[in-house]
């Protein structure tokens, strides 16, 4: 919108009235008059102010704004800018800070698979590892084993599948032998299961009943307990909820910001004491929250789990059980690029961007190609633009 206003003003300055055309033609063929050059310089700066309002937020590229390099040759400026800055080489980062919650990551609800009376229950905060009981029903333990596939059927000799392999991996890790870890539940597997059942004081059937084992990716921390010792539970009834054992930061993003969270990407976490530690995105999941009725629509969120990258970060986070934190995501990095303050950028009347390059007591407008905008600076490149080049900036 600003460019249109300047174009019309510039055309008014450049185009003489019909009766004056023959008199002014020689002057136009050589150079602009001082008065007209000054008008063009001011016009460009007005456009720059309008555009820079949009760009001042930083962290965007000209391409994202639909503004490319449409510049022409160099144009002379008639007066020096009020102040100057040097083109410097540095690394720019597109960083966005969001609020997060320090805890132990997302919670998982554990429900009963078989009815009975709770005879063993943990306390909130307990840590449970492979082979240990999460809780007990009618005197029989419900045992934790590691794996990503949930228990969904009873397993016995003749069964085949990934869940069989998962069970056998756990039996092997617990020290049971006599079978091959594969997808087949063989007689050797059944014998190992009998030994395991004997150690737990269970009937030695050689088969794993549905509901006797719970699979989780790793050791768990009990977050809350719903069914206490002596309570009666039925299939589907909530028993407890658990998290991982390592502290983690959970962040909710709008779907439009999902580009920030890529699995494995490094982030910075600012703790309540203002210390900053490094983290890594461990998991990204889309979560749909149903509406509360009354015509309210469901909401879609992107849930991001961030773990601490090193021992120093984990130690710093240990000071807090739960805390609000800030997470800085960097979605784009431009290393060792030429940059100027955003205020140095001008929107040229003929299109595109430029800067006013100062040479001693003179200056000229030089078209440039813009890259990343971040931290109040912009990446630029163009003819004659080098580290140390002086460019005009507002006071």
Short mmCIF file of C-alpha atoms in Angstrom, two decimals:
data_model
loop_
_atom_site.label_atom_id
_atom_site.label_comp_id
_atom_site.label_asym_id
_atom_site.label_seq_id
_atom_site.Cartn_x
_atom_site.Cartn_y
_atom_site.Cartn_z
CA UNK A 1 0.00 0.00 0.00
CA UNK A 2 2.91 2.34 0.84
CA UNK A 3 4.59 1.57 -2.49
CA UNK A 4 1.56 2.75 -4.46
CA UNK A 5 1.61 6.14 -2.75
CA UNK A 6 5.30 6.63 -3.46
CA UNK A 7 5.04 5.44 -7.07
CA UNK A 8 2.38 8.03 -7.82
CA UNK A 9 4.40 10.76 -6.13
CA UNK A 10 7.53 9.78 -8.02
CA UNK A 11 5.71 9.72 -11.35
CA UNK A 12 4.38 13.18 -10.60
CA UNK A 13 7.93 14.41 -10.08
CA UNK A 14 9.37 12.64 -13.10
CA UNK A 15 6.60 13.33 -15.70
CA UNK A 16 6.42 16.97 -16.91
CA UNK A 17 3.26 18.63 -18.13
CA UNK A 18 2.81 18.38 -21.94
CA UNK A 19 3.72 22.02 -22.54
CA UNK A 20 6.97 21.64 -20.51
CA UNK A 21 8.14 18.34 -21.92
CA UNK A 22 10.40 19.74 -24.61
CA UNK A 23 12.11 22.13 -22.20
CA UNK A 24 12.87 19.52 -19.54
CA UNK A 25 13.78 16.61 -21.77
CA UNK A 26 17.55 17.33 -21.79
CA UNK A 27 17.62 17.51 -18.00
CA UNK A 28 15.79 14.18 -17.65
CA UNK A 29 18.19 12.53 -20.06
CA UNK A 30 21.17 13.27 -17.79
CA UNK A 31 20.12 13.33 -14.12
CA UNK A 32 17.35 14.23 -11.73
CA UNK A 33 17.32 17.77 -10.46
CA UNK A 34 18.39 18.13 -6.78
CA UNK A 35 14.85 18.95 -5.76
CA UNK A 36 13.44 15.84 -7.44
CA UNK A 37 16.17 13.57 -6.03
CA UNK A 38 15.31 14.77 -2.56
CA UNK A 39 11.62 14.01 -3.10
CA UNK A 40 12.43 10.46 -4.19
CA UNK A 41 14.67 9.84 -1.20
CA UNK A 42 11.98 10.97 1.21
CA UNK A 43 9.36 8.85 -0.56
CA UNK A 44 11.42 5.70 -0.15
CA UNK A 45 11.88 6.33 3.55
CA UNK A 46 8.12 6.75 4.03
CA UNK A 47 7.56 3.36 2.40
CA UNK A 48 10.29 1.86 4.58
CA UNK A 49 8.52 2.98 7.75
CA UNK A 50 5.29 1.31 6.64
CA UNK A 51 7.02 -1.94 5.75
CA UNK A 52 9.23 -2.04 8.84
CA UNK A 53 6.18 -1.94 11.08
CA UNK A 54 5.36 -5.35 9.60
CA UNK A 55 8.92 -6.65 9.83
CA UNK A 56 9.86 -5.42 13.30
CA UNK A 57 8.50 -8.57 14.92
CA UNK A 58 11.45 -10.46 13.41
CA UNK A 59 11.81 -14.15 12.81
CA UNK A 60 10.40 -14.09 9.28
CA UNK A 61 11.81 -14.01 5.79
CA UNK A 62 10.79 -11.70 3.00
CA UNK A 63 9.51 -14.74 1.15
CA UNK A 64 7.03 -15.40 3.96
CA UNK A 65 5.69 -11.89 3.52
CA UNK A 66 5.47 -12.27 -0.23
CA UNK A 67 8.12 -9.57 -0.74
CA UNK A 68 11.00 -10.47 -3.02
CA UNK A 69 13.88 -8.60 -4.64
CA UNK A 70 12.54 -6.59 -7.55
CA UNK A 71 15.23 -3.92 -7.41
CA UNK A 72 16.85 -2.26 -10.41
CA UNK A 73 20.23 -0.55 -10.68
CA UNK A 74 21.80 1.71 -8.05
CA UNK A 75 20.10 5.06 -7.40
CA UNK A 76 21.84 8.11 -6.02
CA UNK A 77 20.63 9.71 -2.79
CA UNK A 78 20.76 13.48 -2.40
CA UNK A 79 21.49 13.74 1.32
CA UNK A 80 23.25 11.68 3.97
CA UNK A 81 21.12 9.65 6.39
CA UNK A 82 20.78 10.85 10.00
CA UNK A 83 22.86 7.94 11.29
CA UNK A 84 24.79 4.92 10.01
CA UNK A 85 25.48 1.31 10.98
CA UNK A 86 27.97 -1.21 9.69
CA UNK A 87 27.10 -4.42 7.89
CA UNK A 88 28.19 -7.19 10.28
CA UNK A 89 28.54 -10.93 9.90
CA UNK A 90 26.71 -13.03 12.48
CA UNK A 91 24.37 -15.96 13.06
CA UNK A 92 20.63 -15.26 13.04
CA UNK A 93 18.07 -17.52 14.68
CA UNK A 94 14.30 -17.61 14.22
CA UNK A 95 13.40 -18.19 17.88
CA UNK A 96 9.99 -18.34 19.52
CA UNK A 97 9.45 -18.54 23.29
CA UNK A 98 6.46 -20.46 24.68
CA UNK A 99 5.30 -21.43 28.15
CA UNK A 100 5.82 -24.98 29.36
CA UNK A 101 5.28 -27.14 32.43
CA UNK A 102 8.17 -28.91 34.14
CA UNK A 103 7.15 -32.28 35.53
CA UNK A 104 7.52 -35.87 34.42
CA UNK A 105 5.84 -35.67 31.05
CA UNK A 106 2.36 -36.84 30.00
CA UNK A 107 0.36 -39.12 32.27
CA UNK A 108 -1.04 -42.49 31.26
CA UNK A 109 -4.14 -43.93 32.90
CA UNK A 110 -4.01 -47.60 33.86
CA UNK A 111 -7.34 -49.42 33.99
CA UNK A 112 -8.16 -52.88 35.31
CA UNK A 113 -8.49 -55.76 32.84
CA UNK A 114 -10.01 -58.23 35.29
CA UNK A 115 -12.41 -57.82 38.23
CA UNK A 116 -11.48 -58.32 41.86
CA UNK A 117 -10.32 -56.73 45.07
CA UNK A 118 -7.19 -54.62 45.16
CA UNK A 119 -4.75 -56.42 47.46
CA UNK A 120 -1.64 -54.39 46.66
CA UNK A 121 -1.42 -50.71 45.73
CA UNK A 122 1.49 -48.29 45.30
CA UNK A 123 1.84 -44.76 46.60
CA UNK A 124 2.03 -41.66 44.45
CA UNK A 125 5.66 -40.98 43.62
CA UNK A 126 6.73 -44.64 43.69
CA UNK A 127 9.05 -45.73 40.89
CA UNK A 128 8.42 -49.17 39.43
CA UNK A 129 10.80 -51.08 37.19
CA UNK A 130 10.59 -54.15 34.96
CA UNK A 131 9.37 -57.30 36.69
CA UNK A 132 7.87 -55.44 39.67
CA UNK A 133 4.18 -55.26 40.53
CA UNK A 134 2.20 -52.15 39.65
CA UNK A 135 -0.65 -53.34 41.83
CA UNK A 136 -2.31 -56.61 42.85
CA UNK A 137 -5.82 -58.04 42.46
CA UNK A 138 -7.06 -61.01 44.51
CA UNK A 139 -3.50 -61.71 45.62
CA UNK A 140 -2.10 -61.84 42.06
CA UNK A 141 0.37 -59.17 40.93
CA UNK A 142 -0.06 -57.10 37.78
CA UNK A 143 3.53 -56.93 36.57
CA UNK A 144 5.28 -54.17 34.64
CA UNK A 145 7.23 -55.15 31.54
CA UNK A 146 8.83 -52.90 28.92
CA UNK A 147 7.53 -52.47 25.39
CA UNK A 148 5.55 -50.28 23.03
CA UNK A 149 2.81 -52.78 22.14
CA UNK A 150 -0.01 -52.86 24.72
CA UNK A 151 -1.18 -56.20 26.06
CA UNK A 152 -4.38 -57.07 24.20
CA UNK A 153 -4.70 -60.87 24.40
CA UNK A 154 -3.68 -63.89 26.42
CA UNK A 155 -0.43 -65.48 25.25
CA UNK A 156 0.18 -69.21 25.18
CA UNK A 157 2.07 -71.87 23.25
CA UNK A 158 1.40 -71.57 19.51
CA UNK A 159 0.82 -67.80 19.55
CA UNK A 160 2.80 -65.69 17.10
CA UNK A 161 3.36 -61.96 16.75
CA UNK A 162 5.23 -58.85 17.86
CA UNK A 163 3.71 -59.10 21.34
CA UNK A 164 5.25 -62.56 21.73
CA UNK A 165 8.69 -61.17 20.86
CA UNK A 166 8.11 -58.34 23.33
CA UNK A 167 7.27 -60.79 26.12
CA UNK A 168 10.31 -62.94 25.35
CA UNK A 169 12.61 -59.90 25.42
CA UNK A 170 11.41 -59.15 28.92
CA UNK A 171 11.75 -62.75 30.11
CA UNK A 172 15.31 -62.76 28.78
CA UNK A 173 16.11 -59.44 30.48
CA UNK A 174 14.78 -60.89 33.76
CA UNK A 175 17.19 -63.82 33.46
CA UNK A 176 14.97 -66.60 32.08
CA UNK A 177 16.43 -68.83 29.35
CA UNK A 178 15.67 -71.89 27.19
CA UNK A 179 13.95 -70.11 24.30
CA UNK A 180 14.79 -67.96 21.28
CA UNK A 181 13.62 -64.35 21.26
CA UNK A 182 11.41 -64.30 18.17
CA UNK A 183 7.75 -64.04 17.17
CA UNK A 184 6.85 -67.63 18.17
CA UNK A 185 5.57 -68.78 21.56
CA UNK A 186 7.23 -72.20 21.74
CA UNK A 187 7.44 -74.92 24.36
CA UNK A 188 10.67 -73.26 25.52
CA UNK A 189 8.80 -69.99 26.02
CA UNK A 190 6.10 -71.79 28.02
CA UNK A 191 8.75 -73.36 30.28
CA UNK A 192 10.31 -69.95 30.93
CA UNK A 193 6.88 -68.53 31.76
CA UNK A 194 6.31 -71.35 34.26
CA UNK A 195 9.58 -70.48 36.00
CA UNK A 196 8.54 -66.82 36.10
CA UNK A 197 5.12 -67.72 37.51
CA UNK A 198 6.74 -69.91 40.16
CA UNK A 199 8.94 -67.02 41.28
CA UNK A 200 5.85 -64.83 41.63
CA UNK A 201 3.90 -67.47 43.53
CA UNK A 202 1.36 -67.93 40.74
CA UNK A 203 -0.16 -71.06 39.25
CA UNK A 204 2.39 -72.48 36.80
CA UNK A 205 0.24 -72.61 33.67
CA UNK A 206 2.88 -71.64 31.11
CA UNK A 207 0.44 -69.09 29.65
CA UNK A 208 0.22 -65.35 30.29
CA UNK A 209 -3.31 -64.32 31.21
CA UNK A 210 -4.66 -61.03 29.82
CA UNK A 211 -4.45 -58.46 32.60
CA UNK A 212 -1.48 -60.02 34.40
CA UNK A 213 1.12 -57.89 32.56
CA UNK A 214 1.24 -54.19 31.65
CA UNK A 215 3.68 -52.93 29.01
CA UNK A 216 5.21 -49.44 29.22
CA UNK A 217 8.16 -47.97 27.30
CA UNK A 218 10.36 -47.86 30.41
CA UNK A 219 10.27 -47.63 34.18
CA UNK A 220 7.31 -45.62 35.48
CA UNK A 221 6.57 -43.17 38.25
CA UNK A 222 3.15 -43.42 39.90
CA UNK A 223 1.46 -40.06 39.48
CA UNK A 224 -1.83 -40.74 41.26
CA UNK A 225 -3.70 -43.71 42.73
CA UNK A 226 -7.44 -44.18 42.15
CA UNK A 227 -7.98 -47.68 43.61
CA UNK A 228 -6.69 -48.22 47.13
CA UNK A 229 -6.04 -51.47 48.92
CA UNK A 230 -9.41 -53.11 49.64
CA UNK A 231 -11.24 -51.35 46.82
CA UNK A 232 -13.17 -53.39 44.28
CA UNK A 233 -12.31 -52.87 40.63
CA UNK A 234 -13.89 -54.07 37.41
CA UNK A 235 -12.79 -54.17 33.78
CA UNK A 236 -12.19 -50.60 32.60
CA UNK A 237 -12.07 -49.16 36.10
CA UNK A 238 -9.28 -46.67 36.76
CA UNK A 239 -6.55 -48.01 39.02
CA UNK A 240 -3.77 -45.44 38.79
CA UNK A 241 -1.96 -43.05 36.47
CA UNK A 242 1.74 -42.99 35.75
CA UNK A 243 4.44 -41.00 33.99
CA UNK A 244 8.03 -41.61 33.03
CA UNK A 245 10.69 -41.43 35.73
CA UNK A 246 12.78 -38.70 34.10
CA UNK A 247 11.80 -35.07 34.49
CA UNK A 248 10.53 -33.52 31.30
CA UNK A 249 8.88 -30.36 30.04
CA UNK A 250 5.47 -30.48 28.39
CA UNK A 251 4.46 -27.73 25.97
CA UNK A 252 1.19 -27.23 24.11
CA UNK A 253 1.42 -25.56 20.71
CA UNK A 254 -1.21 -24.42 18.26
CA UNK A 255 -1.20 -26.54 15.09
CA UNK A 256 0.05 -23.50 13.15
CA UNK A 257 3.25 -23.58 15.23
CA UNK A 258 3.96 -27.29 14.80
CA UNK A 259 6.92 -26.40 12.55
CA UNK A 260 8.78 -25.39 15.72
CA UNK A 261 8.75 -28.88 17.21
CA UNK A 262 10.66 -31.50 15.29
CA UNK A 263 11.67 -34.69 17.08
CA UNK A 264 15.34 -34.49 18.03
CA UNK A 265 15.51 -30.68 17.72
CA UNK A 266 17.44 -28.86 20.44
CA UNK A 267 15.69 -26.21 22.54
CA UNK A 268 16.57 -24.01 25.49
CA UNK A 269 14.61 -24.21 28.75
CA UNK A 270 14.56 -21.28 31.15
CA UNK A 271 14.00 -22.47 34.74
CA UNK A 272 12.28 -20.40 37.48
CA UNK A 273 15.69 -19.28 38.82
CA UNK A 274 16.51 -17.83 35.36
CA UNK A 275 19.06 -20.54 34.60
CA UNK A 276 18.95 -21.76 31.00
CA UNK A 277 19.58 -25.43 30.19
CA UNK A 278 19.54 -27.37 26.95
CA UNK A 279 16.76 -29.79 26.05
CA UNK A 280 15.76 -32.06 23.19
CA UNK A 281 12.31 -32.66 21.69
CA UNK A 282 11.52 -36.30 22.53
CA UNK A 283 7.96 -36.63 21.32
CA UNK A 284 5.40 -34.67 19.30
CA UNK A 285 1.74 -35.71 19.32
CA UNK A 286 -1.51 -34.20 18.09
CA UNK A 287 -4.15 -34.13 20.82
CA UNK A 288 -7.84 -33.45 20.20
CA UNK A 289 -9.69 -32.05 23.21
CA UNK A 290 -13.45 -32.60 22.91
CA UNK A 291 -15.80 -29.69 23.46
CA UNK A 292 -17.70 -29.31 26.72
CA UNK A 293 -21.09 -29.41 25.06
CA UNK A 294 -23.31 -26.41 24.35
CA UNK A 295 -22.08 -26.47 20.76
CA UNK A 296 -18.43 -25.97 21.72
CA UNK A 297 -16.10 -27.36 19.07
CA UNK A 298 -13.25 -29.74 19.76
CA UNK A 299 -9.80 -28.14 20.02
CA UNK A 300 -6.68 -29.51 18.40
CA UNK A 301 -3.36 -29.02 20.18
CA UNK A 302 0.16 -30.22 19.52
CA UNK A 303 1.66 -31.72 22.68
CA UNK A 304 5.46 -31.60 22.81
CA UNK A 305 7.58 -33.48 25.36
CA UNK A 306 11.09 -32.16 25.97
CA UNK A 307 13.81 -34.02 27.83
CA UNK A 308 16.98 -32.55 29.27
CA UNK A 309 20.00 -33.04 27.06
CA UNK A 310 22.69 -33.60 29.68
CA UNK A 311 23.36 -34.33 33.34
CA UNK A 312 23.80 -30.63 34.13
CA UNK A 313 20.30 -29.86 32.86
CA UNK A 314 18.76 -32.77 34.77
CA UNK A 315 20.52 -31.72 37.96
CA UNK A 316 19.27 -28.14 37.60
CA UNK A 317 15.70 -29.35 37.02
CA UNK A 318 15.83 -31.67 40.05
CA UNK A 319 15.38 -28.62 42.26
CA UNK A 320 11.74 -28.47 41.16
CA UNK A 321 9.06 -31.14 41.36
CA UNK A 322 6.66 -29.05 39.28
CA UNK A 323 7.28 -25.61 37.82
CA UNK A 324 6.31 -23.22 35.06
CA UNK A 325 9.16 -22.70 32.58
CA UNK A 326 9.84 -20.96 29.27
CA UNK A 327 11.00 -22.88 26.21
CA UNK A 328 12.82 -21.26 23.30
CA UNK A 329 12.31 -23.07 19.99
CA UNK A 330 14.63 -22.24 17.09
CA UNK A 331 12.99 -23.16 13.78
CA UNK A 332 15.62 -21.70 11.48
CA UNK A 333 19.28 -20.72 11.76
CA UNK A 334 21.41 -18.76 9.28
CA UNK A 335 25.08 -19.03 10.17
CA UNK A 336 27.74 -16.45 9.32
CA UNK A 337 25.55 -14.19 7.17
CA UNK A 338 25.75 -10.46 6.43
CA UNK A 339 23.23 -8.51 8.50
CA UNK A 340 22.05 -4.97 9.12
CA UNK A 341 19.56 -3.47 11.60
CA UNK A 342 16.00 -3.83 10.31
CA UNK A 343 15.77 -0.03 10.32
CA UNK A 344 18.35 0.11 7.52
CA UNK A 345 16.03 -1.65 5.10
CA UNK A 346 14.15 0.47 2.56
CA UNK A 347 11.27 -0.55 0.29
CA UNK A 348 12.26 0.86 -3.10
CA UNK A 349 9.60 2.65 -5.13
CA UNK A 350 10.38 0.50 -8.18
CA UNK A 351 9.90 -2.64 -6.09
CA UNK A 352 11.95 -4.79 -3.76
CA UNK A 353 14.23 -3.79 -0.91
CA UNK A 354 17.39 -1.76 -0.69
CA UNK A 355 19.77 -0.04 1.71
CA UNK A 356 21.37 3.38 1.56
CA UNK A 357 25.12 2.76 1.31
CA UNK A 358 27.26 5.64 2.58
CA UNK A 359 30.61 6.45 0.92
CA UNK A 360 32.23 9.30 2.84
CA UNK A 361 30.15 12.40 2.08
CA UNK A 362 27.92 10.70 -0.50
CA UNK A 363 25.44 7.84 -0.50
CA UNK A 364 23.54 5.65 -2.94
CA UNK A 365 20.59 3.26 -2.84
CA UNK A 366 21.61 -0.34 -3.44
CA UNK A 367 19.01 -3.09 -4.08
CA UNK A 368 19.44 -6.10 -1.78
CA UNK A 369 18.02 -9.57 -1.36
CA UNK A 370 16.69 -10.22 2.13
CA UNK A 371 16.85 -13.46 4.08
CA UNK A 372 15.96 -14.12 7.71
CA UNK A 373 14.59 -11.40 10.01
CA UNK A 374 15.46 -12.03 13.68
CA UNK A 375 16.52 -10.15 16.81
CA UNK A 376 15.99 -6.77 15.18
CA UNK A 377 18.33 -7.57 12.28
CA UNK A 378 17.91 -8.80 8.73
CA UNK A 379 20.10 -10.95 6.51
CA UNK A 380 21.00 -9.18 3.25
CA UNK A 381 23.09 -9.71 0.13
CA UNK A 382 23.67 -7.54 -2.91
CA UNK A 383 26.22 -5.96 -5.21
CA UNK A 384 28.93 -4.22 -3.21
CA UNK A 385 27.50 -5.33 0.15
CA UNK A 386 30.31 -6.60 2.39
CA UNK A 387 31.26 -6.78 6.03
CA UNK A 388 32.01 -3.25 7.24
CA UNK A 389 29.90 -1.49 4.60
CA UNK A 390 28.19 1.56 6.13
CA UNK A 391 24.44 1.88 5.63
CA UNK A 392 21.95 4.52 6.67
CA UNK A 393 19.65 3.98 9.64
CA UNK A 394 17.11 6.18 11.44
CA UNK A 395 18.22 7.98 14.60
#
